[in-house]
Amino acid sequence: MAIKNLVIVESPTKAKTISKFLGSDYKIESSFGHIRDLPKSKLGVDIENNFDPQYVIPVKSKKRATELKKLADKAQNIYFATDEDREGEAISWHLVNIFKTPKNKIKRIVFHEITEDAIKEALKNPRELDLHLVDAQQARRVLDRLVGYQLSPFLWKKVARGLSAGRVQSVAVRLIVEREREIQAFNAQEYWSIESIFNANNQNFESKLNKIDDKVIDKLEISNEEQANKILKDLEQATYVIEKVEKKQTKKKALPPFTTSTLQQAANSRLGFSAKQTMMLAQQLYEGIELGSEGSVGLITYMRTDSLNLATKFLDEAAEYITTQLGKQYHAGIKKYSAKSKLAQEAHEAIRPTLAKNDPASVRPYLNDRQFKLYQLIWQRAISSQMAEAVMDNTTVDIKAQKTPYTFRSTGSIIKFDGFLKIYPTSTKENILPDISENQTVNLVELKPLQHFTQPPARYTEAALVKALEEYGIGRPSTYAPTISTVQERGYVEKEEKKLKPTEMAFLVNDLLVEHFPKIVDYQFTAHMEDDLDEVAEGKKEWQPVIKNFWEPFKENLDKKDSELTKKELTEQASDEVCDKCGKPMVIKVGRYGKFLACTGYPECKNTKPLDGETGEPQGPVETGEKCPECEHPLVKRKGRYGEFVGCSNYPKCKYIKKEAAQTFGTCPACGKGKIVGKRSRRGFFYACDQYPDCKNALWGKPYIEEGQSEPEKCPDCGSILVHGPKDSIKCSSRECKYKR
């Protein structure tokens, strides 16, 4: 049966939303992401033949590729409706190559929001495939493959198996490592402040010593308690008079709508979402949410963007919403923003709600908590960007301690008109001072010296790291979230109180790369490479010469370092420790789980000792106060390959190990009684119900649980548990269901 119009998108959720807007003349199908890719088992790039990529159809995609090809053969017109960015363009290009479809049947359509108007407008204005975007995507894929598949095996051979290096991820690790070294090298300095409380007109207000001899004091000027006490002694008999009252009106401008980077930063700092989680939720809001009788509706525009543009239609809608719901005084007129980035190259609009009238309250019943919080943030930011400035009345009061050289200062602020803050509140707080005038005497209520110490620079949060990567020009909107996720999964970075802390392995690998492969982790070089890829996307450069200019010196250096460097010199360091089992010297090594002491008599002597992460001293077994149930010797806490464990101190004579409660991954959906726990088998690690053999439910992927939740997320298509898949994907655990994101 012939198909009049075949529309292909990359996601089943997107297909479902689009199908609502088109009639029976259109058949909407999903490719489930990329249908072709470089092979996993080999390099897949023909270096001798101008870096020609050797694409294959992965086993998991072969059935879908065959199905789509059959549909394409029957179709009169084929509309490729994948996302309008490099990845989306490449997905369509791969499909065209698989189908071998006549050119007159191919139509490429693009849109930035999944709404009826946007889809129908796109169908009226099809274009050809943008091969410059395809080339830019191929260049990035080939470049990352060359680095990953050449440098990672080098690290396995010279450091430890399982490590990885990447053009963007290694630079991100360098940023985190260098910040940690700044923290380690930091020397705290003592300083003091003189704080006071005054009373005027029966109202207390706070103040702080600001000047000595009419000169503003430096933060570190009062460096010790002796100096602070001298100031207090000088002030013992002082009277305090208002020397100056200065009132000034200031205005606070609304922030522009979100780009990918600023959304990730705001969602992390305001909501505590990781970059990966933010992008996953934004994808759901973009592709479509079931809004009751309305069906599936795309709630936001495309979420991978550098642009600050807003469509005229939305600007008009926002103006109407603001004036009717808040009042004309809250609308600032049409406000347009310009992107700071050199090339806003992804989608052509900022992230905004598809309809201004869909305020958070109206869609709340259809969203889960996290979807709602992110949508509310996006809606508030986009609407508030069109609102009037907030007006503040700021007051500065200087209080002179008579017959002394000291002047105190108080600052107060009142929000005279809230403007955009009504929709998008910030940390702006009011501090109301009493109504006071110059030459008025005020009463001292309290005077106290406070000791402080300067603080080291803070570790990066995900928000701060995204901002740093953007400022350096490293990576692009689509790379931030997977990069941050990858450096944690590879064991280079751990989260400690929501801050990113490098592991010992991160220091070792970073130092190796900085010394021996400086270009790979050079900020300017990496940013310049991004600029080259952008010029490929614009059609200003051919992609193969860009790769060649990188590859030839990189390969020459790699071969040189492979022959020059040994694992021993990179991973071993002499120590004063002597093996307590064979008497031979011990050396400090670095493994995936940190530094440890190892006997140089290996393999005859396999004695090792963990080192304390803080002091670097040998860390012996720590007694727990419990007795071994098998031999009565003390139980001790040790570190092993899989982390800390409690075992018998009489090892190896007694091999008792205390079993700890297994980590659980929610309730088993099969029996409803047991918990899903991690288990090991000859085939590897898997997840299964702890009620085995009564319940034999098993999963070969780790259940996906959102941060802050206790139960795994369910598949929106079939209700099965979602599990972690390859390349940071989330997929359905059911073999029959093809849901994936």
XYZ file of C-alpha atoms in Angstrom:
741
model
C 0.000 0.000 0.000
C 1.451 3.349 -1.048
C 2.239 6.008 1.534
C 1.601 9.577 0.502
C 3.857 11.297 3.039
C 6.343 9.605 5.366
C 7.652 11.785 8.222
C 10.688 10.501 10.135
C 11.815 11.854 13.499
C 14.388 10.493 15.946
C 12.158 9.905 18.982
C 8.913 7.926 19.470
C 7.604 10.586 21.881
C 8.218 13.279 19.288
C 6.480 11.117 16.674
C 3.468 10.745 18.946
C 3.186 14.496 19.480
C 3.566 15.348 15.782
C 1.033 12.725 14.670
C -1.641 14.644 16.571
C -1.278 17.597 14.183
C -1.243 15.757 10.850
C -4.015 13.854 9.096
C -4.220 10.427 7.496
C -2.048 11.534 4.551
C 0.976 11.464 6.859
C 2.645 8.450 8.454
C 4.933 9.417 11.349
C 7.809 7.084 12.248
C 10.806 7.211 14.594
C 14.382 6.137 13.855
C 15.104 5.739 17.598
C 18.155 7.973 17.327
C 21.156 7.340 15.085
C 20.620 4.452 12.678
C 24.309 4.308 11.629
C 27.501 4.865 13.580
C 31.192 4.027 13.665
C 31.838 0.405 14.722
C 32.615 -0.235 18.400
C 35.091 -3.044 17.736
C 37.626 -1.040 15.724
C 38.739 2.489 14.901
C 36.296 2.769 12.001
C 38.203 5.626 10.335
C 40.266 5.056 7.193
C 43.241 7.264 8.036
C 44.990 6.470 4.756
C 41.924 7.443 2.716
C 41.297 11.026 3.823
C 39.782 9.949 7.186
C 36.810 8.292 5.525
C 34.356 7.137 8.241
C 33.431 3.438 7.961
C 29.835 3.491 9.128
C 27.890 0.386 10.137
C 24.323 -0.240 11.209
C 24.518 -1.549 14.803
C 22.777 -4.851 15.525
C 20.158 -3.118 17.678
C 19.228 -0.803 14.761
C 19.188 -3.294 11.883
C 15.556 -4.314 12.274
C 14.421 -0.691 12.479
C 16.559 0.278 9.470
C 14.953 -2.482 7.397
C 11.453 -1.416 8.458
C 12.085 2.244 7.594
C 13.639 1.336 4.242
C 10.522 -0.634 3.272
C 8.310 2.302 4.251
C 10.529 4.710 2.310
C 10.225 2.573 -0.824
C 6.430 2.911 -0.632
C 6.381 6.650 0.140
C 5.715 9.348 -2.436
C 7.400 11.992 -0.248
C 9.785 11.559 2.670
C 10.023 14.351 5.230
C 13.039 14.205 7.534
C 12.001 16.062 10.683
C 14.940 15.437 13.008
C 16.256 18.211 15.266
C 17.822 21.232 13.601
C 21.358 20.794 14.859
C 24.407 18.834 13.747
C 23.262 15.547 15.255
C 19.761 15.883 13.822
C 21.100 16.745 10.362
C 23.450 13.749 10.498
C 20.636 11.361 11.494
C 18.651 12.450 8.422
C 21.726 12.180 6.178
C 22.428 8.627 7.357
C 18.810 7.655 6.650
C 19.006 9.141 3.145
C 22.132 7.059 2.489
C 20.477 3.877 3.726
C 17.273 4.445 1.751
C 19.036 5.410 -1.519
C 15.916 7.432 -2.236
C 15.554 9.578 -5.386
C 16.406 13.169 -4.558
C 13.020 14.499 -5.668
C 11.313 12.488 -2.875
C 13.480 13.914 -0.079
C 12.320 16.952 1.902
C 14.033 18.272 5.029
C 11.851 20.180 7.460
C 12.892 21.941 10.663
C 11.110 23.568 13.573
C 12.077 24.789 17.044
C 8.899 23.801 18.839
C 6.519 20.882 18.439
C 3.256 22.746 17.958
C 0.644 22.544 15.206
C 1.534 25.944 13.746
C 5.277 25.175 13.731
C 4.840 21.740 12.114
C 2.478 22.953 9.391
C 4.683 25.965 8.659
C 7.704 23.650 8.349
C 5.847 21.420 5.881
C 5.184 24.470 3.712
C 8.888 25.385 3.677
C 11.006 22.262 3.199
C 14.701 22.646 2.425
C 17.563 20.424 1.317
C 19.865 18.651 3.741
C 22.555 20.983 5.073
C 25.700 19.027 4.239
C 27.869 21.579 6.040
C 26.161 20.646 9.303
C 26.594 16.972 8.431
C 30.298 17.524 7.786
C 30.675 19.318 11.140
C 29.043 16.395 12.928
C 31.218 13.884 11.067
C 34.332 15.887 11.877
C 33.507 15.952 15.602
C 32.681 12.231 15.588
C 35.883 11.283 13.749
C 38.026 13.593 15.867
C 36.637 12.228 19.119
C 37.022 8.668 17.842
C 40.686 9.242 16.920
C 41.461 10.725 20.330
C 39.437 8.198 22.303
C 40.501 5.058 20.449
C 44.182 6.040 20.338
C 44.803 7.761 23.662
C 42.612 5.549 25.861
C 44.539 2.313 25.020
C 47.752 4.246 25.726
C 46.423 5.012 29.224
C 45.402 1.360 29.714
C 48.917 0.253 28.828
C 50.817 2.906 30.787
C 48.494 3.532 33.774
C 45.476 1.264 34.319
C 42.813 -0.526 32.311
C 39.395 1.048 31.963
C 40.649 4.650 31.765
C 39.568 6.988 29.016
C 40.677 10.282 27.536
C 38.710 12.683 25.384
C 39.122 16.012 23.676
C 36.588 17.773 25.916
C 36.412 15.482 28.964
C 40.179 15.682 29.614
C 40.056 19.496 29.583
C 37.119 19.391 32.030
C 39.171 17.137 34.321
C 42.098 19.562 34.063
C 39.889 22.442 35.228
C 38.737 20.410 38.240
C 42.268 19.215 39.101
C 43.767 22.701 38.858
C 41.046 24.127 41.095
C 41.771 21.379 43.654
C 45.470 22.251 43.597
C 44.601 25.899 44.228
C 42.606 24.759 47.257
C 45.458 22.541 48.499
C 48.024 25.341 48.107
C 45.810 27.941 49.785
C 47.065 29.511 53.030
C 44.282 31.011 55.122
C 44.836 34.552 56.410
C 43.312 35.843 59.610
C 41.383 39.109 59.579
C 38.861 40.856 61.817
C 35.827 43.039 61.313
C 34.197 45.421 63.769
C 30.428 44.964 63.711
C 27.925 47.147 65.530
C 24.245 47.636 66.241
C 22.878 51.167 66.600
C 19.456 52.433 67.608
C 17.656 55.421 66.129
C 14.011 56.327 66.642
C 13.498 53.111 68.621
C 14.681 50.922 65.735
C 17.858 48.855 65.770
C 20.004 48.628 62.648
C 23.312 46.947 61.841
C 26.500 48.687 60.810
C 30.155 47.886 60.165
C 33.439 49.743 60.541
C 34.118 51.131 57.066
C 36.784 53.873 57.315
C 39.804 54.839 59.389
C 40.961 58.439 58.920
C 38.450 58.767 56.057
C 40.136 55.951 54.146
C 38.110 52.839 53.334
C 39.723 49.940 55.157
C 41.001 46.929 53.267
C 39.414 43.555 54.015
C 42.650 42.268 55.615
C 43.655 45.539 57.290
C 42.654 44.465 60.800
C 44.800 41.346 60.833
C 44.719 40.207 64.471
C 42.848 40.379 67.761
C 45.278 42.906 69.228
C 44.416 45.440 66.512
C 40.708 44.764 66.924
C 40.866 45.272 70.711
C 42.762 48.552 70.264
C 39.906 49.871 68.072
C 37.367 48.787 70.690
C 39.362 50.610 73.396
C 39.489 53.765 71.247
C 35.693 53.615 70.930
C 34.913 53.135 74.650
C 33.803 56.711 75.279
C 32.709 57.635 71.759
C 29.414 59.189 70.785
C 27.979 58.439 67.353
C 26.517 60.968 64.935
C 25.024 60.502 61.463
C 27.619 62.087 59.197
C 26.039 61.425 55.819
C 22.799 60.021 54.407
C 22.795 59.270 50.700
C 19.695 58.007 48.895
C 19.861 56.725 45.370
C 17.423 54.934 43.129
C 18.771 51.973 41.159
C 17.208 49.689 38.603
C 17.713 45.980 38.146
C 17.286 44.610 34.641
C 15.526 41.389 33.758
C 17.728 38.481 32.699
C 17.577 37.149 29.124
C 15.771 33.876 28.356
C 17.677 30.636 28.808
C 20.269 29.104 26.529
C 21.426 25.528 27.124
C 24.304 26.679 29.287
C 22.366 29.143 31.454
C 19.511 26.651 31.889
C 21.929 24.007 33.172
C 23.514 26.542 35.527
C 20.205 27.824 36.912
C 18.696 24.339 37.267
C 21.784 23.222 39.177
C 22.021 26.215 41.507
C 18.281 26.729 42.070
C 16.889 23.195 41.823
C 19.918 21.001 42.494
C 19.558 19.203 39.142
C 22.627 17.770 37.425
C 23.317 18.875 33.856
C 22.399 15.396 32.634
C 19.130 15.404 34.549
C 18.263 18.904 33.325
C 18.714 17.919 29.678
C 16.731 14.710 30.101
C 13.786 16.599 31.631
C 14.019 19.356 29.016
C 13.929 16.700 26.270
C 10.684 15.349 27.736
C 9.119 18.817 27.874
C 10.196 19.517 24.287
C 9.027 16.243 22.748
C 5.598 16.270 24.342
C 3.651 15.842 27.567
C 0.141 14.380 27.738
C -2.139 17.258 28.761
C -5.368 15.368 29.358
C -7.887 15.787 26.529
C -5.401 17.930 24.559
C -3.168 14.895 24.055
C 0.599 15.157 23.732
C 1.826 18.778 23.687
C 5.381 20.097 23.300
C 5.730 22.539 26.178
C 9.087 24.164 25.392
C 11.199 24.996 22.357
C 14.340 23.087 21.390
C 16.691 22.920 24.371
C 20.133 22.786 22.701
C 20.784 26.358 21.703
C 23.201 29.274 22.034
C 20.630 31.772 20.759
C 18.771 34.445 22.734
C 16.214 35.160 19.998
C 12.506 34.986 20.782
C 9.867 34.517 18.080
C 7.632 37.498 17.368
C 4.605 35.309 18.104
C 5.886 34.574 21.591
C 6.810 38.213 22.227
C 3.207 39.185 21.440
C 1.827 36.395 23.641
C 4.111 37.375 26.526
C 3.067 41.028 26.204
C -0.610 40.057 26.352
C -0.084 37.771 29.346
C 1.902 40.381 31.295
C -0.496 43.269 30.655
C -3.696 41.289 31.314
C -2.492 39.220 34.282
C -0.131 41.703 35.989
C -0.867 45.144 34.592
C 0.520 47.415 31.899
C 3.161 48.818 34.249
C 4.868 45.408 34.294
C 5.440 45.234 30.548
C 8.651 46.813 29.299
C 7.773 46.780 25.623
C 9.335 44.315 23.201
C 12.828 43.402 24.463
C 15.345 41.608 22.270
C 18.620 40.101 23.395
C 21.849 39.340 21.545
C 23.937 36.215 22.096
C 27.475 36.782 23.345
C 28.873 33.616 21.783
C 30.830 33.958 18.546
C 28.497 31.586 16.750
C 25.050 30.736 18.082
C 25.059 27.611 15.962
C 22.421 25.199 17.224
C 18.734 26.131 17.127
C 17.704 29.685 16.332
C 15.661 30.542 19.416
C 16.237 30.708 23.124
C 14.568 28.109 25.347
C 11.034 29.267 26.052
C 7.519 27.895 26.589
C 5.735 27.168 23.323
C 2.698 29.074 24.590
C 2.905 31.921 27.099
C -0.604 31.118 28.359
C 0.561 27.684 29.556
C 1.595 29.043 32.931
C 3.020 26.565 35.455
C -0.211 26.280 37.432
C -2.217 25.236 34.355
C 0.097 22.338 33.448
C 0.987 21.286 37.006
C -1.462 18.327 37.134
C 0.224 16.680 34.121
C 3.867 16.935 35.165
C 5.898 15.060 37.745
C 7.687 17.160 40.376
C 10.934 17.517 38.469
C 9.304 18.238 35.126
C 7.182 20.898 36.828
C 10.119 22.588 38.553
C 12.104 22.812 35.333
C 9.138 23.990 33.261
C 8.320 26.636 35.885
C 11.921 27.879 35.765
C 11.883 28.108 31.947
C 8.471 29.794 31.844
C 9.373 32.323 34.549
C 12.672 33.234 32.906
C 11.179 33.683 29.416
C 8.168 35.731 30.561
C 10.212 37.853 32.975
C 12.667 38.705 30.177
C 9.890 40.890 28.712
C 9.040 42.628 31.969
C 9.942 46.020 33.400
C 13.026 46.629 35.513
C 12.796 46.324 39.285
C 13.263 49.682 41.026
C 15.214 49.837 44.294
C 15.591 52.706 46.751
C 19.082 52.309 48.195
C 20.254 54.224 51.247
C 23.837 54.549 52.515
C 24.370 55.914 56.024
C 27.794 56.866 57.443
C 28.024 57.058 61.257
C 30.984 58.959 62.677
C 32.454 57.997 66.062
C 33.125 61.489 67.429
C 36.725 62.400 68.401
C 38.041 59.181 66.799
C 39.260 58.327 63.295
C 36.538 55.691 62.840
C 33.449 55.755 60.591
C 30.810 53.036 60.388
C 28.521 52.384 57.423
C 25.031 50.921 57.056
C 23.318 50.157 53.779
C 19.633 49.624 53.275
C 17.407 48.896 50.322
C 13.708 48.912 49.633
C 12.029 47.406 46.564
C 9.978 50.303 45.324
C 8.635 48.434 42.266
C 9.165 44.697 41.923
C 8.975 44.610 38.108
C 10.297 41.307 36.695
C 10.999 40.041 40.241
C 7.278 39.399 40.548
C 7.654 36.494 38.101
C 11.323 35.533 38.466
C 12.385 36.186 42.079
C 16.097 36.422 42.819
C 18.102 36.677 46.032
C 17.325 40.409 46.275
C 16.344 41.201 49.870
C 15.075 44.332 51.538
C 17.015 45.866 54.407
C 14.980 48.694 55.865
C 16.829 51.396 57.777
C 15.107 53.793 60.203
C 14.175 57.279 59.003
C 17.288 59.188 60.040
C 18.898 62.483 59.081
C 22.376 63.969 59.049
C 23.830 65.269 62.350
C 21.421 63.071 64.315
C 22.934 61.273 67.316
C 22.364 57.522 67.500
C 22.816 55.138 70.410
C 25.290 52.266 70.396
C 23.543 49.013 71.367
C 26.366 46.558 70.721
C 29.949 46.622 69.473
C 31.744 43.363 68.737
C 34.896 42.220 66.969
C 34.539 39.175 64.705
C 37.382 36.911 63.653
C 37.462 35.653 60.050
C 39.768 33.644 57.833
C 40.092 33.961 54.088
C 38.565 31.017 52.255
C 40.101 28.973 49.429
C 38.414 29.003 46.026
C 35.394 26.734 46.014
C 35.352 23.448 44.168
C 33.354 23.509 40.958
C 29.677 22.745 41.097
C 28.183 21.437 37.864
C 26.800 24.924 37.224
C 30.209 26.543 37.740
C 31.931 23.971 35.504
C 29.424 24.527 32.681
C 30.027 28.269 32.979
C 33.808 27.780 32.874
C 33.638 25.486 29.834
C 31.470 28.029 28.046
C 33.770 30.935 28.935
C 36.804 29.054 27.634
C 34.892 28.129 24.460
C 35.321 24.402 25.179
C 32.570 22.123 23.923
C 29.139 23.225 22.775
C 25.625 23.070 24.303
C 25.115 19.415 23.429
C 28.418 18.345 25.058
C 28.233 19.852 28.553
C 25.929 17.297 30.193
C 27.541 14.118 28.758
C 31.027 15.463 29.527
C 30.241 16.048 33.213
C 28.526 12.668 33.425
C 31.453 10.877 31.746
C 34.191 12.244 34.020
C 32.246 10.932 37.011
C 31.506 7.539 35.484
C 35.175 7.069 34.508
C 36.282 7.560 38.103
C 38.057 10.882 37.589
C 35.629 12.953 39.615
C 33.474 12.331 42.677
C 30.672 14.440 44.076
C 31.199 15.639 47.627
C 28.444 17.837 49.035
C 27.343 18.585 45.445
C 30.872 19.771 44.536
C 33.154 18.075 42.001
C 36.258 16.590 43.624
C 39.041 14.962 41.566
C 40.270 11.473 42.473
C 43.931 10.433 42.741
C 43.588 8.936 39.265
C 42.471 12.313 37.924
C 45.677 13.935 39.201
C 47.835 11.192 37.688
C 46.169 11.144 34.257
C 45.895 14.929 34.083
C 49.583 15.407 34.903
C 50.508 12.793 32.299
C 48.455 14.509 29.609
C 49.625 18.019 30.528
C 53.278 16.967 30.353
C 53.222 14.596 27.393
C 50.103 15.552 25.369
C 49.776 19.262 26.129
C 47.617 20.127 23.119
C 44.903 17.660 24.129
C 44.308 19.517 27.398
C 45.271 23.016 26.295
C 42.359 25.418 26.784
C 43.145 27.635 23.798
C 43.888 24.729 21.472
C 40.634 22.981 22.383
C 38.636 26.183 21.959
C 40.323 26.815 18.594
C 39.319 23.325 17.479
C 35.696 24.158 18.359
C 35.989 27.299 16.229
C 37.288 25.191 13.330
C 34.304 22.847 13.657
C 31.984 25.849 13.673
C 33.574 27.086 10.448
C 32.999 23.642 8.929
C 29.315 23.994 9.913
C 29.242 27.369 8.158
C 30.851 25.957 5.027
C 34.003 28.045 5.472
C 36.322 25.040 5.903
C 36.569 21.461 4.667
C 36.471 18.959 7.500
C 39.216 16.555 6.391
C 42.060 19.130 6.480
C 40.957 20.128 9.999
C 41.296 16.507 11.122
C 44.591 16.056 9.264
C 46.151 19.125 10.908
C 45.324 17.636 14.287
C 46.030 13.972 13.563
C 49.532 14.024 12.093
C 51.363 15.760 15.001
C 49.163 13.943 17.532
C 49.986 10.500 16.106
C 53.696 11.291 15.846
C 53.779 12.358 19.503
C 51.700 9.345 20.599
C 54.103 6.896 18.951
C 57.056 8.690 20.508
C 55.589 8.630 24.014
C 54.556 4.998 23.648
C 58.196 4.002 23.160
C 59.653 6.452 25.704
C 57.394 6.069 28.725
C 57.023 3.062 30.996
C 54.202 2.224 33.356
C 56.637 2.026 36.243
C 57.899 5.600 35.935
C 54.371 6.966 35.507
C 52.593 5.078 38.282
C 55.255 4.222 40.880
C 56.930 6.388 43.483
C 59.596 5.350 46.010
C 58.669 5.215 49.706
C 60.410 4.588 53.056
C 58.090 1.678 53.835
C 59.394 -1.878 54.067
C 57.149 -4.861 53.393
C 56.209 -6.511 56.705
C 55.885 -9.874 54.972
C 59.084 -10.227 52.937
C 61.248 -7.264 53.955
C 61.548 -5.735 50.467
C 60.977 -2.036 49.775
C 57.452 -0.878 49.054
C 56.474 1.682 46.409
C 53.532 4.027 46.140
C 51.219 3.182 43.262
C 48.004 4.701 42.008
C 45.057 2.474 41.228
C 41.452 3.128 40.312
C 40.647 3.440 44.008
C 43.485 5.778 44.994
C 47.071 5.532 46.172
C 48.383 2.407 47.874
C 51.664 0.769 48.896
C 52.763 -2.309 46.971
C 55.667 -4.652 47.578
C 58.456 -4.587 44.974
C 58.688 -8.346 45.401
C 55.555 -8.805 43.274
C 54.483 -11.335 41.987
C 56.133 -13.522 44.653
C 54.854 -11.174 47.355
C 51.481 -9.567 46.759
C 51.362 -7.495 49.928
C 49.625 -4.108 49.564
C 48.529 -1.412 52.007
C 46.067 1.419 51.426
C 47.213 4.998 52.001
C 45.133 7.553 53.836
C 43.693 9.978 51.287
C 44.269 13.008 53.531
C 47.666 12.327 55.143
C 49.252 9.970 52.612
C 50.276 7.704 55.507
C 49.841 3.899 55.409
C 46.350 3.010 56.511
C 46.126 -0.257 58.403
C 43.010 -2.212 59.328
C 40.737 -0.366 61.798
C 39.119 -2.422 64.551
C 35.322 -2.184 64.690
C 34.892 -3.403 68.274
C 33.162 -6.564 67.089
C 34.357 -10.174 67.339
C 34.542 -12.607 64.450
C 31.627 -15.085 64.819
C 33.824 -17.905 63.467
C 37.111 -17.553 65.401
C 36.582 -14.776 68.014
C 39.390 -12.577 66.645
C 38.600 -8.843 66.288
C 36.787 -7.715 63.140
C 38.548 -4.947 61.232
C 37.617 -2.537 58.475
C 39.767 -2.841 55.349
C 39.823 -1.447 51.836
C 39.522 -3.834 48.939
C 38.967 -3.815 45.204
C 35.290 -2.977 45.617
C 35.672 -0.473 48.434
C 35.577 -0.810 52.207
C 34.545 -4.065 53.883
C 34.636 -5.637 57.346
C 36.532 -8.897 57.761
C 38.419 -10.999 60.278
C 41.826 -9.745 61.493
C 43.016 -13.385 61.474
C 43.068 -13.446 57.660
C 44.221 -15.565 55.790
C 43.650 -18.255 58.427
C 40.069 -17.046 58.832
C 38.383 -15.668 55.708
C 35.172 -14.435 57.332
C 33.706 -11.290 55.700
C 30.738 -9.539 57.211
C 27.900 -9.175 54.771
C 26.548 -5.646 54.575
C 23.008 -4.753 53.615
C 22.803 -4.706 49.826
C 22.070 -1.444 48.019
C 18.505 -1.539 46.810
C 17.015 -0.050 43.645
C 13.345 0.196 44.521
C 10.532 -2.307 44.778
C 10.429 -5.278 42.415
C 7.615 -4.619 39.891
C 7.106 -8.342 39.281
C 6.202 -9.479 42.811
C 5.683 -6.165 44.580
C 7.297 -7.587 47.735
C 11.049 -7.801 47.178
C 13.660 -5.176 46.439
C 15.858 -4.957 43.341
C 19.515 -5.495 44.348
C 22.827 -5.756 42.481
C 24.304 -9.241 42.003
C 27.341 -10.807 40.309
C 27.426 -13.757 37.956
C 29.823 -15.288 35.457
C 28.188 -13.096 32.807
C 28.828 -9.925 34.796
C 26.901 -7.634 37.110
C 23.102 -7.732 36.982
C 20.094 -6.633 39.021
C 17.433 -8.944 40.393
C 14.725 -9.351 43.026
C 16.041 -10.313 46.477
C 13.154 -12.785 46.838
C 14.806 -15.318 44.491
C 13.911 -18.165 43.880
C 10.290 -17.186 44.661
C 10.678 -14.260 42.257
C 13.046 -14.644 39.294
C 12.770 -11.112 37.925
C 16.187 -9.960 36.628
C 17.534 -6.932 34.749
C 20.832 -6.571 32.892
C 20.857 -2.789 33.195
C 21.072 -0.656 36.320
C 17.591 0.665 37.218
C 17.277 4.379 36.531
C 16.293 6.360 39.625
C 16.105 10.135 39.523
C 18.033 12.044 42.188
C 15.978 12.342 45.370
C 13.653 9.472 44.435
C 13.575 5.942 45.892
C 11.782 4.054 43.120
C 12.909 3.447 39.520
C 11.251 5.515 36.798
C 8.740 3.639 34.648
C 8.699 3.478 30.867
C 6.044 5.881 29.494
C 5.217 3.421 26.705
C 4.851 0.071 28.507
C 5.292 0.693 32.239
C 8.412 -1.468 32.682
C 11.418 -0.233 34.667
C 13.787 2.127 32.861
C 17.483 1.189 33.020
C 20.792 2.845 32.141
C 21.892 2.079 28.583
C 25.042 2.789 26.569
C 26.376 6.316 26.007
C 24.421 7.841 28.923
C 21.106 6.745 27.418
C 18.046 5.605 29.345
C 16.066 2.720 27.884
C 13.203 0.388 28.699
C 14.170 -2.895 30.399
C 11.599 -4.815 28.350
C 13.068 -6.475 25.256
C 9.771 -6.012 23.407
C 9.676 -2.251 24.036
C 11.951 0.046 22.003
C 11.591 3.139 24.187
C 14.916 4.975 24.592
C 16.063 8.514 25.356
